[in-house]
Short mmCIF file of C-alpha atoms and ligand atoms in Angstrom, two decimals:
data_model
loop_
_atom_site.label_atom_id
_atom_site.label_comp_id
_atom_site.label_asym_id
_atom_site.label_seq_id
_atom_site.Cartn_x
_atom_site.Cartn_y
_atom_site.Cartn_z
CA MET U 281 -75.86 12.95 17.67
CA SER U 282 -76.09 9.72 15.62
CA LYS U 283 -72.84 8.00 14.66
CA ASN U 284 -73.31 8.59 10.95
CA SER U 285 -74.08 12.26 11.25
CA PHE U 286 -72.27 14.67 8.91
CA PHE U 287 -71.10 16.70 11.92
CA ALA U 288 -69.63 13.53 13.46
CA GLU U 289 -67.87 12.83 10.13
CA VAL U 290 -66.25 16.29 10.20
CA ASN U 291 -65.24 15.72 13.83
CA LYS U 292 -63.54 12.44 12.92
CA MET U 293 -61.39 14.31 10.42
CA PHE U 294 -60.66 16.92 13.10
CA ASP U 295 -59.66 14.24 15.65
CA ARG U 296 -57.29 12.59 13.18
CA ALA U 297 -55.47 15.91 12.70
CA ALA U 298 -55.61 16.90 16.40
CA LEU U 299 -53.29 13.96 17.18
CA HIS U 300 -50.57 15.91 15.37
CA THR U 301 -50.98 19.05 17.50
CA ASN U 302 -50.02 19.93 21.09
CA HIS U 303 -53.18 21.69 22.27
CA SER U 304 -55.00 20.75 25.47
CA GLN U 305 -58.02 18.45 25.24
CA GLY U 306 -60.22 21.23 26.61
CA LEU U 307 -59.19 23.70 23.93
CA LEU U 308 -59.59 21.08 21.18
CA SER U 309 -63.12 20.30 22.46
CA GLN U 310 -64.03 24.00 22.42
CA ILE U 311 -62.71 24.41 18.87
CA LYS U 312 -64.77 21.41 17.70
CA GLU U 313 -68.06 22.32 19.38
CA CYS U 314 -70.79 24.14 17.46
CA ASN U 315 -71.56 27.23 19.58
CA SER U 316 -75.16 27.93 18.53
CA VAL U 317 -77.87 26.45 16.32
CA TYR U 318 -81.14 28.19 15.61
CA HIS U 319 -84.03 26.15 14.20
CA MET U 320 -87.01 28.22 13.14
CA SER U 321 -90.30 27.49 11.43
CA PHE U 322 -92.67 29.96 9.86
CA PRO U 323 -95.72 29.90 7.60
CA LEU U 324 -95.58 30.50 3.86
CA VAL U 325 -98.81 31.51 2.13
CA ARG U 326 -98.43 29.83 -1.23
CA ASP U 327 -99.56 31.43 -4.48
CA ASN U 328 -102.71 29.26 -4.38
CA GLY U 329 -103.59 30.55 -0.88
CA GLU U 330 -102.63 27.38 1.01
CA ILE U 331 -100.40 27.61 4.08
CA GLU U 332 -97.18 25.60 4.29
CA VAL U 333 -94.81 25.40 7.26
CA ILE U 334 -91.20 26.13 6.29
CA HIS U 335 -88.29 24.81 8.40
CA ALA U 336 -85.04 26.72 8.39
CA TYR U 337 -81.75 26.82 10.30
CA ARG U 338 -78.65 28.87 11.04
CA ALA U 339 -75.64 27.45 12.86
CA GLU U 340 -72.76 29.55 14.19
CA HIS U 341 -69.90 27.18 14.85
CA SER U 342 -67.20 29.41 16.30
CA GLN U 343 -66.82 33.03 17.39
CA HIS U 344 -63.03 32.91 17.80
CA MET U 345 -63.17 35.53 15.02
CA GLN U 346 -66.16 37.75 14.32
CA PRO U 347 -68.33 38.01 12.35
CA THR U 348 -69.17 34.42 11.58
CA LYS U 349 -69.56 33.65 7.89
CA GLY U 350 -71.12 30.94 5.75
CA GLY U 351 -73.54 30.27 2.94
CA ILE U 352 -77.26 29.60 2.91
CA ARG U 353 -78.50 26.55 1.04
CA TYR U 354 -81.96 25.67 -0.16
CA ALA U 355 -82.22 21.87 -0.24
CA LEU U 356 -84.42 19.11 1.12
CA SER U 357 -81.38 17.63 2.88
CA VAL U 358 -81.10 20.64 5.21
CA ASN U 359 -81.32 19.81 8.93
CA ALA U 360 -79.59 20.83 12.17
CA ASP U 361 -76.81 18.26 11.78
CA GLU U 362 -76.03 19.36 8.22
CA VAL U 363 -75.78 23.08 9.04
CA MET U 364 -73.62 22.33 12.10
CA ALA U 365 -71.23 20.26 9.99
CA LEU U 366 -71.06 22.84 7.23
CA ALA U 367 -70.58 25.64 9.78
CA ALA U 368 -67.68 23.70 11.32
CA LEU U 369 -66.11 23.26 7.88
CA MET U 370 -66.45 27.04 7.40
CA SER U 371 -64.47 27.74 10.60
CA TYR U 372 -61.65 25.48 9.43
CA LYS U 373 -61.81 26.77 5.85
CA CYS U 374 -61.57 30.43 6.88
CA ALA U 375 -58.58 29.63 9.08
CA ILE U 376 -56.80 27.73 6.29
CA VAL U 377 -57.05 30.67 3.88
CA ASP U 378 -56.48 33.34 6.56
CA VAL U 379 -59.88 34.94 6.20
CA PRO U 380 -60.75 36.50 9.60
CA TYR U 381 -64.13 34.93 10.30
CA GLY U 382 -65.67 32.24 12.47
CA GLY U 383 -67.72 29.62 10.64
CA ALA U 384 -71.49 29.58 10.13
CA LYS U 385 -74.02 28.01 7.77
CA GLY U 386 -77.72 28.34 7.13
CA GLY U 387 -80.31 26.48 5.20
CA ILE U 388 -83.97 26.26 4.32
CA CYS U 389 -85.48 22.83 3.90
CA ILE U 390 -87.06 23.26 0.44
CA ASP U 391 -86.50 22.14 -3.14
CA ARG U 392 -86.48 25.52 -4.90
CA ARG U 393 -87.82 23.99 -8.11
CA ASN U 394 -91.21 23.56 -6.37
CA TYR U 395 -91.66 27.28 -5.64
CA SER U 396 -92.45 30.32 -7.78
CA GLN U 397 -90.11 33.32 -7.81
CA SER U 398 -92.41 35.34 -5.58
CA GLU U 399 -92.75 32.45 -3.11
CA LEU U 400 -88.93 32.19 -2.96
CA GLU U 401 -88.74 35.92 -2.30
CA ARG U 402 -91.28 35.70 0.55
CA ILE U 403 -89.43 32.73 2.09
CA THR U 404 -86.06 34.49 1.86
CA ARG U 405 -87.33 37.77 3.32
CA ARG U 406 -89.09 36.01 6.21
CA TYR U 407 -85.97 33.93 6.92
CA THR U 408 -83.89 37.12 7.07
CA PHE U 409 -86.41 38.76 9.39
CA GLU U 410 -86.31 35.74 11.73
CA LEU U 411 -82.48 35.78 11.71
CA ALA U 412 -82.46 39.49 12.52
CA LYS U 413 -84.92 39.06 15.41
CA LYS U 414 -82.49 36.67 17.14
CA ASN U 415 -79.33 38.62 16.19
CA PHE U 416 -78.14 35.92 13.78
CA ILE U 417 -77.29 38.37 10.98
CA GLY U 418 -75.35 41.63 10.73
CA PRO U 419 -72.09 43.02 9.29
CA GLY U 420 -70.22 42.35 12.56
CA VAL U 421 -72.30 39.39 13.74
CA ASP U 422 -72.97 36.79 11.05
CA VAL U 423 -72.75 37.32 7.27
CA PRO U 424 -74.44 34.82 4.90
CA ALA U 425 -73.55 34.13 1.25
CA PRO U 426 -74.85 31.90 -1.56
CA ASP U 427 -74.53 28.12 -1.41
CA TYR U 428 -76.30 25.15 -2.96
CA GLY U 429 -79.69 26.23 -4.34
CA THR U 430 -79.21 29.99 -3.80
CA THR U 431 -77.98 32.76 -6.07
CA SER U 432 -77.18 36.48 -5.99
CA ALA U 433 -80.93 37.21 -6.23
CA GLU U 434 -81.58 35.73 -2.77
CA MET U 435 -78.61 37.72 -1.41
CA SER U 436 -80.21 40.91 -2.74
CA TRP U 437 -83.49 40.15 -0.96
CA ILE U 438 -81.58 39.42 2.25
CA TYR U 439 -79.75 42.75 2.02
CA ASP U 440 -82.92 44.67 1.22
CA THR U 441 -84.82 43.10 4.14
CA TYR U 442 -81.97 43.64 6.59
CA ARG U 443 -81.49 47.26 5.46
CA SER U 444 -85.14 48.05 6.10
CA ILE U 445 -85.05 46.84 9.72
CA THR U 446 -81.54 47.68 10.95
CA ASP U 447 -80.67 50.77 12.95
CA ASN U 448 -77.27 50.88 11.16
CA PRO U 449 -78.19 51.26 7.47
CA LEU U 450 -74.75 52.75 6.70
CA ASP U 451 -73.06 49.34 6.91
CA ALA U 452 -76.07 47.26 5.94
CA LEU U 453 -74.51 46.26 2.60
CA ALA U 454 -71.97 44.20 4.54
CA CYS U 455 -74.67 42.00 6.14
CA VAL U 456 -74.49 39.51 3.24
CA THR U 457 -72.08 38.74 0.38
CA GLY U 458 -72.53 37.28 -3.08
CA LYS U 459 -74.82 40.18 -4.03
CA PRO U 460 -75.14 41.31 -7.65
CA VAL U 461 -72.48 43.90 -8.61
CA GLY U 462 -75.11 46.62 -8.99
CA ASP U 463 -76.28 45.91 -5.44
CA GLY U 464 -72.93 46.19 -3.66
CA GLY U 465 -71.42 42.92 -4.86
CA VAL U 466 -67.82 42.58 -5.99
CA ARG U 467 -66.74 41.61 -9.49
CA GLY U 468 -65.64 37.97 -9.62
CA ARG U 469 -67.72 36.61 -6.70
CA THR U 470 -70.05 34.49 -8.86
CA GLU U 471 -67.20 32.50 -10.38
CA ALA U 472 -64.92 32.68 -7.31
CA THR U 473 -65.48 29.22 -5.87
CA GLY U 474 -64.96 27.45 -9.20
CA ARG U 475 -61.99 29.71 -9.98
CA GLY U 476 -60.48 28.82 -6.60
CA VAL U 477 -61.11 25.10 -7.21
CA PHE U 478 -59.24 25.47 -10.50
CA PHE U 479 -56.27 27.18 -8.81
CA GLY U 480 -56.13 24.41 -6.19
CA ILE U 481 -56.19 21.62 -8.78
CA ARG U 482 -53.59 23.46 -10.86
CA GLU U 483 -51.22 23.75 -7.88
CA ALA U 484 -51.62 20.05 -7.07
CA CYS U 485 -50.98 19.06 -10.70
CA ASN U 486 -47.88 21.27 -10.87
CA ILE U 487 -45.96 19.27 -8.25
CA GLU U 488 -43.97 16.84 -10.39
CA ALA U 489 -43.21 14.33 -7.61
CA ASP U 490 -46.88 14.05 -6.56
CA MET U 491 -48.03 13.54 -10.15
CA HIS U 492 -45.28 10.99 -10.74
CA ALA U 493 -46.46 9.01 -7.69
CA LEU U 494 -49.97 8.91 -9.22
CA GLY U 495 -48.61 7.84 -12.63
CA LEU U 496 -49.65 11.17 -14.18
CA ASN U 497 -47.78 13.87 -16.05
CA ARG U 498 -47.24 17.29 -14.51
CA GLY U 499 -49.80 19.99 -15.40
CA ILE U 500 -53.49 20.25 -16.27
CA GLU U 501 -53.11 19.84 -20.03
CA GLY U 502 -54.74 16.65 -21.32
CA LYS U 503 -56.07 15.47 -17.95
CA ARG U 504 -59.45 13.74 -18.26
CA VAL U 505 -62.06 15.18 -15.91
CA ILE U 506 -65.52 14.19 -14.66
CA VAL U 507 -67.63 16.84 -12.93
CA GLN U 508 -70.67 16.02 -10.78
CA GLY U 509 -73.15 18.92 -10.55
CA LEU U 510 -73.20 21.52 -13.30
CA GLY U 511 -74.28 24.39 -11.03
CA ASN U 512 -72.31 27.44 -10.03
CA VAL U 513 -69.23 25.66 -8.66
CA GLY U 514 -69.23 22.69 -11.05
CA TYR U 515 -69.76 24.81 -14.16
CA HIS U 516 -67.03 27.33 -13.36
CA THR U 517 -64.55 24.63 -12.32
CA ALA U 518 -65.17 22.78 -15.60
CA LEU U 519 -64.88 26.02 -17.56
CA TYR U 520 -61.45 26.97 -16.19
CA LEU U 521 -60.12 23.40 -16.41
CA GLU U 522 -61.26 23.18 -20.03
CA GLN U 523 -59.64 26.56 -20.80
CA ALA U 524 -56.38 25.27 -19.31
CA GLY U 525 -56.38 22.27 -21.65
CA ALA U 526 -58.12 19.57 -19.58
CA VAL U 527 -60.63 17.30 -21.34
CA ILE U 528 -64.09 17.10 -19.77
CA VAL U 529 -65.08 13.45 -20.39
CA GLY U 530 -68.09 13.17 -18.08
CA ILE U 531 -70.74 15.35 -16.44
CA ALA U 532 -73.33 14.22 -13.89
CA GLU U 533 -76.53 15.99 -12.94
CA TYR U 534 -79.39 14.99 -10.61
CA ASP U 535 -81.18 13.14 -13.43
CA GLY U 536 -78.16 11.15 -14.74
CA GLY U 537 -74.84 11.59 -16.46
CA ILE U 538 -73.19 11.83 -19.89
CA TYR U 539 -69.80 10.45 -20.92
CA ASN U 540 -67.57 10.71 -23.97
CA ALA U 541 -63.97 9.46 -23.68
CA ASN U 542 -62.96 11.90 -26.45
CA GLY U 543 -64.27 14.92 -24.59
CA LEU U 544 -67.45 17.00 -24.27
CA SER U 545 -67.67 20.68 -25.21
CA LEU U 546 -68.85 22.44 -22.04
CA GLU U 547 -70.45 25.29 -23.95
CA LYS U 548 -72.39 22.91 -26.17
CA VAL U 549 -73.57 20.84 -23.18
CA VAL U 550 -74.81 24.02 -21.48
CA ASN U 551 -76.65 25.10 -24.64
CA HIS U 552 -78.15 21.60 -24.96
CA ARG U 553 -79.39 21.81 -21.36
CA LYS U 554 -80.95 25.22 -22.07
CA GLU U 555 -82.85 23.77 -25.02
CA THR U 556 -83.92 20.43 -23.50
CA GLN U 557 -83.87 21.14 -19.71
CA SER U 558 -81.42 18.23 -19.24
CA ILE U 559 -77.82 17.33 -20.02
CA LEU U 560 -78.95 13.83 -21.06
CA ASP U 561 -79.05 12.75 -24.73
CA PHE U 562 -76.21 15.13 -25.59
CA PRO U 563 -75.15 14.27 -29.18
CA GLY U 564 -72.08 12.00 -29.36
CA SER U 565 -72.15 11.04 -25.67
CA THR U 566 -73.43 8.00 -23.78
CA ASN U 567 -76.12 8.48 -21.17
CA ILE U 568 -75.23 7.12 -17.72
CA GLN U 569 -78.19 5.89 -15.72
CA ASN U 570 -77.54 7.96 -12.62
CA SER U 571 -75.20 10.47 -11.04
CA PHE U 572 -73.46 7.90 -8.79
CA LEU U 573 -72.53 5.64 -11.71
CA THR U 574 -70.96 8.59 -13.52
CA LEU U 575 -68.51 8.99 -10.62
CA GLU U 576 -67.22 5.47 -11.33
CA MET U 577 -66.29 6.12 -14.97
CA ASP U 578 -62.66 6.29 -16.14
CA CYS U 579 -60.93 9.68 -15.64
CA ASP U 580 -57.86 11.31 -14.07
CA ILE U 581 -59.63 13.96 -12.00
CA LEU U 582 -63.05 13.56 -10.43
CA VAL U 583 -64.73 16.77 -9.24
CA PRO U 584 -67.80 16.21 -7.04
CA ALA U 585 -69.53 19.62 -7.06
CA ALA U 586 -73.07 18.84 -5.90
CA LEU U 587 -73.87 17.56 -2.42
CA GLU U 588 -72.34 15.55 0.44
CA ASN U 589 -71.94 11.77 0.87
CA GLN U 590 -71.51 10.98 -2.82
CA ILE U 591 -68.49 8.68 -2.36
CA HIS U 592 -69.09 6.21 0.46
CA SER U 593 -68.07 2.72 1.57
CA GLU U 594 -70.22 1.03 -1.08
CA ASN U 595 -68.92 2.79 -4.21
CA VAL U 596 -65.42 3.85 -3.13
CA SER U 597 -63.65 0.73 -4.46
CA ARG U 598 -65.05 1.43 -7.94
CA ILE U 599 -63.68 4.99 -8.19
CA GLN U 600 -61.13 5.04 -11.03
CA ALA U 601 -59.93 8.65 -10.71
CA LYS U 602 -56.37 9.31 -9.53
CA ILE U 603 -57.32 12.68 -8.04
CA VAL U 604 -60.60 13.52 -6.32
CA ALA U 605 -61.02 17.29 -6.04
CA GLU U 606 -63.72 18.08 -3.48
CA ALA U 607 -65.44 21.15 -4.90
CA ALA U 608 -68.61 20.35 -2.93
CA ASN U 609 -68.67 20.25 0.87
CA GLY U 610 -68.37 16.76 2.35
CA PRO U 611 -68.78 14.68 -0.83
CA ILE U 612 -66.65 11.83 0.64
CA THR U 613 -67.56 10.08 3.91
CA SER U 614 -64.70 9.70 6.36
CA ALA U 615 -64.58 5.89 5.85
CA ALA U 616 -64.43 6.34 2.06
CA ASP U 617 -61.75 8.98 2.53
CA GLN U 618 -59.55 6.45 4.35
CA ALA U 619 -60.26 3.86 1.65
CA LEU U 620 -59.26 6.29 -1.12
CA ILE U 621 -55.96 6.96 0.63
CA LYS U 622 -55.32 3.19 0.73
CA GLN U 623 -56.22 2.99 -2.97
CA GLY U 624 -53.47 5.55 -3.63
CA VAL U 625 -55.88 8.31 -4.69
CA MET U 626 -55.00 11.95 -3.98
CA VAL U 627 -57.90 13.80 -2.35
CA ILE U 628 -57.77 17.62 -2.47
CA PRO U 629 -60.02 18.43 0.50
CA ASP U 630 -63.13 20.64 0.46
CA VAL U 631 -61.99 22.49 3.56
CA TYR U 632 -59.27 24.04 1.41
CA LEU U 633 -60.39 23.58 -2.18
CA ASN U 634 -63.71 25.43 -2.21
CA ALA U 635 -62.46 28.33 -0.06
CA GLY U 636 -62.36 30.68 -3.09
CA GLY U 637 -65.98 31.68 -2.45
CA VAL U 638 -65.42 32.87 1.10
CA THR U 639 -62.13 34.51 0.10
CA VAL U 640 -63.84 36.72 -2.47
CA SER U 641 -66.79 37.23 -0.11
CA TYR U 642 -64.21 38.68 2.28
CA PHE U 643 -63.13 41.14 -0.45
CA GLU U 644 -66.80 42.07 -0.99
CA TRP U 645 -67.36 42.60 2.74
CA LEU U 646 -64.25 44.85 2.92
CA ARG U 647 -65.53 46.84 -0.06
CA ASN U 648 -68.93 47.27 1.59
CA LEU U 649 -67.46 48.43 4.89
CA SER U 650 -64.98 50.81 3.25
CA HIS U 651 -67.66 52.15 0.86
CA VAL U 652 -65.18 52.29 -2.01
CA ARG U 653 -64.51 50.09 -5.03
CA HIS U 654 -61.21 48.16 -4.80
CA GLY U 655 -58.52 50.02 -6.77
CA ARG U 656 -60.49 53.26 -7.09
CA ILE U 657 -58.05 55.35 -5.08
CA SER U 658 -54.79 53.91 -6.44
CA ARG U 659 -55.52 53.06 -10.09
CA ARG U 660 -54.72 56.45 -11.66
CA ARG U 661 -51.65 56.85 -9.40
CA GLU U 662 -50.31 53.52 -10.74
CA ALA U 663 -50.73 54.85 -14.29
CA HIS U 664 -48.81 58.06 -13.47
CA ASN U 665 -46.01 56.05 -11.85
CA ALA U 666 -45.75 53.81 -14.93
CA LEU U 667 -45.50 56.93 -17.11
CA LYS U 668 -42.69 58.37 -14.96
CA ILE U 669 -40.73 55.09 -15.28
CA LEU U 670 -41.18 55.14 -19.07
CA GLU U 671 -40.00 58.79 -19.25
CA THR U 672 -36.86 57.83 -17.28
CA VAL U 673 -36.24 54.92 -19.67
CA GLU U 674 -36.71 57.32 -22.64
CA ASP U 675 -33.96 59.57 -21.19
CA LEU U 676 -31.67 56.61 -20.55
CA VAL U 677 -31.94 55.09 -24.01
CA ASP U 678 -32.36 58.47 -25.73
CA LYS U 679 -35.39 57.27 -27.66
CA LYS U 680 -39.07 58.27 -27.62
CA PHE U 681 -41.97 55.86 -27.09
CA ASP U 682 -45.14 56.06 -29.19
CA PRO U 683 -46.92 59.25 -27.86
CA ILE U 684 -50.36 57.75 -28.48
CA LYS U 685 -49.53 54.77 -26.29
CA LEU U 686 -48.11 57.08 -23.60
CA ALA U 687 -51.27 59.21 -23.67
CA ASP U 688 -53.29 56.02 -23.24
CA ILE U 689 -51.31 55.08 -20.14
CA ASP U 690 -51.62 58.63 -18.79
CA SER U 691 -55.39 58.46 -19.15
CA GLY U 692 -55.44 55.33 -16.96
CA ARG U 693 -56.96 53.28 -19.78
CA GLY U 694 -55.56 49.77 -19.77
CA PHE U 695 -53.27 50.56 -16.89
CA GLY U 696 -53.65 50.18 -13.14
CA ALA U 697 -55.49 47.13 -11.88
CA SER U 698 -59.28 47.04 -12.17
CA GLU U 699 -61.41 45.64 -9.35
CA ALA U 700 -61.86 42.35 -11.24
CA GLU U 701 -58.09 42.00 -11.67
CA LEU U 702 -57.42 42.79 -8.00
CA VAL U 703 -59.99 40.23 -6.88
CA GLU U 704 -58.53 37.61 -9.22
CA SER U 705 -55.02 38.34 -7.99
CA GLY U 706 -56.04 38.16 -4.31
CA LEU U 707 -57.88 34.90 -4.94
CA GLU U 708 -54.98 33.28 -6.79
CA ASP U 709 -52.48 34.39 -4.17
CA THR U 710 -54.68 32.98 -1.38
CA MET U 711 -55.31 29.61 -3.04
CA VAL U 712 -51.69 29.11 -4.10
CA GLY U 713 -50.28 30.13 -0.70
CA ALA U 714 -52.73 27.95 1.23
CA TYR U 715 -52.06 24.90 -0.99
CA HIS U 716 -48.36 25.01 -0.24
CA GLU U 717 -49.06 25.52 3.46
CA ILE U 718 -51.30 22.45 3.76
CA HIS U 719 -48.94 20.47 1.53
CA ALA U 720 -46.06 21.34 3.87
CA HIS U 721 -48.07 20.19 6.93
CA ALA U 722 -48.99 16.97 5.12
CA SER U 723 -45.37 16.31 4.15
CA SER U 724 -43.84 17.09 7.52
CA HIS U 725 -46.37 14.95 9.44
CA LYS U 726 -46.46 12.26 6.69
CA VAL U 727 -50.24 12.52 6.42
CA ASP U 728 -52.76 13.14 3.64
CA LEU U 729 -53.71 16.64 2.44
CA ARG U 730 -56.97 16.73 4.41
CA THR U 731 -55.19 15.99 7.68
CA GLY U 732 -52.57 18.59 6.73
CA ALA U 733 -55.34 21.13 6.13
CA PHE U 734 -57.01 20.38 9.48
CA ILE U 735 -53.66 20.67 11.32
CA SER U 736 -53.23 24.12 9.77
CA ALA U 737 -56.80 25.12 10.77
CA ILE U 738 -56.57 23.82 14.33
CA ASN U 739 -53.29 25.62 15.00
CA LYS U 740 -54.59 28.92 13.65
CA ILE U 741 -57.92 28.73 15.55
CA ALA U 742 -56.05 27.79 18.74
CA GLN U 743 -53.99 30.95 18.23
CA GLY U 744 -57.22 32.93 17.76
CA TYR U 745 -58.49 31.64 21.13
CA SER U 746 -55.20 32.42 22.82
CA ARG U 747 -55.68 36.05 21.73
CA GLY U 748 -58.77 36.20 23.96
CA GLY U 749 -61.44 34.39 21.97
CA ILE U 750 -62.34 32.12 24.90
CA PHE U 751 -63.25 35.09 27.11
CA PRO U 752 -64.48 37.65 24.57
P1 NAD I 265 -75.81 25.04 -7.27
O1 NAD I 265 -77.17 24.95 -6.70
O2 NAD I 265 -75.44 26.23 -8.07
O3 NAD I 265 -75.47 23.75 -8.15
C1 NAD I 265 -75.64 22.43 -7.72
C2 NAD I 265 -75.86 21.57 -8.97
O4 NAD I 265 -75.86 20.19 -8.59
C3 NAD I 265 -77.20 21.85 -9.65
O5 NAD I 265 -77.00 21.99 -11.04
C4 NAD I 265 -78.02 20.60 -9.32
O6 NAD I 265 -79.00 20.28 -10.31
C5 NAD I 265 -76.93 19.55 -9.27
N1 NAD I 265 -77.30 18.34 -8.52
C6 NAD I 265 -78.19 18.18 -7.53
N2 NAD I 265 -78.21 16.90 -7.12
C7 NAD I 265 -77.32 16.24 -7.87
C8 NAD I 265 -76.89 14.89 -7.94
N3 NAD I 265 -77.39 13.96 -7.13
N4 NAD I 265 -75.96 14.56 -8.85
C9 NAD I 265 -75.44 15.49 -9.70
N5 NAD I 265 -75.81 16.78 -9.68
C10 NAD I 265 -76.73 17.16 -8.78
O7 NAD I 265 -74.84 24.85 -5.99
P2 NAD I 265 -73.34 25.33 -5.86
O8 NAD I 265 -73.34 26.69 -5.27
O9 NAD I 265 -72.63 25.05 -7.11
O10 NAD I 265 -72.83 24.36 -4.69
C11 NAD I 265 -72.38 23.05 -4.96
C12 NAD I 265 -71.52 22.56 -3.81
O11 NAD I 265 -70.43 23.48 -3.62
C13 NAD I 265 -72.23 22.48 -2.47
O12 NAD I 265 -71.69 21.40 -1.72
C14 NAD I 265 -71.85 23.77 -1.79
O13 NAD I 265 -71.91 23.69 -0.38
C15 NAD I 265 -70.42 23.91 -2.27
N6 NAD I 265 -69.91 25.28 -2.19
C16 NAD I 265 -70.51 26.30 -2.87
C17 NAD I 265 -69.98 27.58 -2.78
C18 NAD I 265 -70.55 28.75 -3.56
O14 NAD I 265 -69.92 29.82 -3.57
N7 NAD I 265 -71.66 28.60 -4.25
C19 NAD I 265 -68.86 27.83 -1.97
C20 NAD I 265 -68.26 26.76 -1.30
C21 NAD I 265 -68.80 25.50 -1.42
#
């Protein structure tokens, strides 16, 4: 493996944290290793009849918990090293947020913009078939999800292909997450990663002492934000930050960036992109020549939400943000990460911050295996309980509540948590709890948040192995 490989970068972060643990060298090596990598190639007959060879991968990093879990990306950057690194990050991420999976990642080496819808469908179905042939997919084996360049549509094709070839169709829905709601998906999965990124940033900004050290006020309100990558994760992160009172001053896309120190309206930028196919030339903003230069503009919070290696040794000294919130996986090289710490910048690490996606994927997988919508069994019971409490209060205060409102509660309308509310609540609880856990590790070992997060992950995975994971 070359020195600059992404997998080696992740391992450097692991090694830094491992110094603060007491596990044997052998166990640490096993935790770090990527257990299996499958590289496949297959022919695609293009719409014009020509044949093209497609290269694709799936890496399963760790089976200390099963199934393994991780997204599938469609990008030209995809190679064995990248999927191994991203699979490793998934193992650590799942441990940090207590989601009971090992880590995996897959990818197909294509730029989806160069393929028609039916070509994408053929590629996705063939990829699924190849995974199934080698036992790299299944509800209890390895469960993919969306990532860069893929959406719920690809997840539907994966499910449909798997269902048609498995001998266990009953649980087939649980072979992939991030499906559309009508196809076994769970409400809230599409926005989950961005929602989780928001919760993580909010927790960080709510700690007065940490904000004071950065020269910032407590809270999200008024913080100036730049987002790189206005895709699923970047868009939803920007949306929730804007709703909480942050000011989006810059947005970067693959063809350049836009900046307005007084703020950009996210909705208007999205509409502008729909009309012109680009965010550039947005009225009232300045065009920035490229995505990298946008990262260097003045702001409080920088949110890289596109691809890896965006902040590296050459541009790190020009980063002006006080907080870098890693919504993407691996956007900062390990050398740049060390430089940012020296520059006094707070980095909220990917391995924690973008875990909202896999957390809600876990809720979807549970729903698929239990064959029942979250809240379906208990919702009406909650309404009846609320009514009983109100009747007791009526007796106590010797007053009657509005009978129409009581009838409404009795009917279950507007009472008892819906699936969307349960998912939101589980996601918030997970992201808030995990933030304080990694913050506590960072404080007690006097290290940065990323090292704190890796310490948490290593200890939990080591525990997983001690329960028999080494000799399954
Ligand atoms: P996406 O495909 O929905 O969006 C990516 C966006 O980035 C696109 O709009 C694309 O045009 C833009 N982009 C591409 N190159 C760029 C560049 N050089 N500069 C600026 N923008 C660029 O992908 P996504 O699902 O939002 O994933 C983004 C990142 O978040 C990835 O690192 C992914 O691994 C990570 N992530 C995604 C999820 C998820 O649930 N989707 C979960 C965890 C982590």
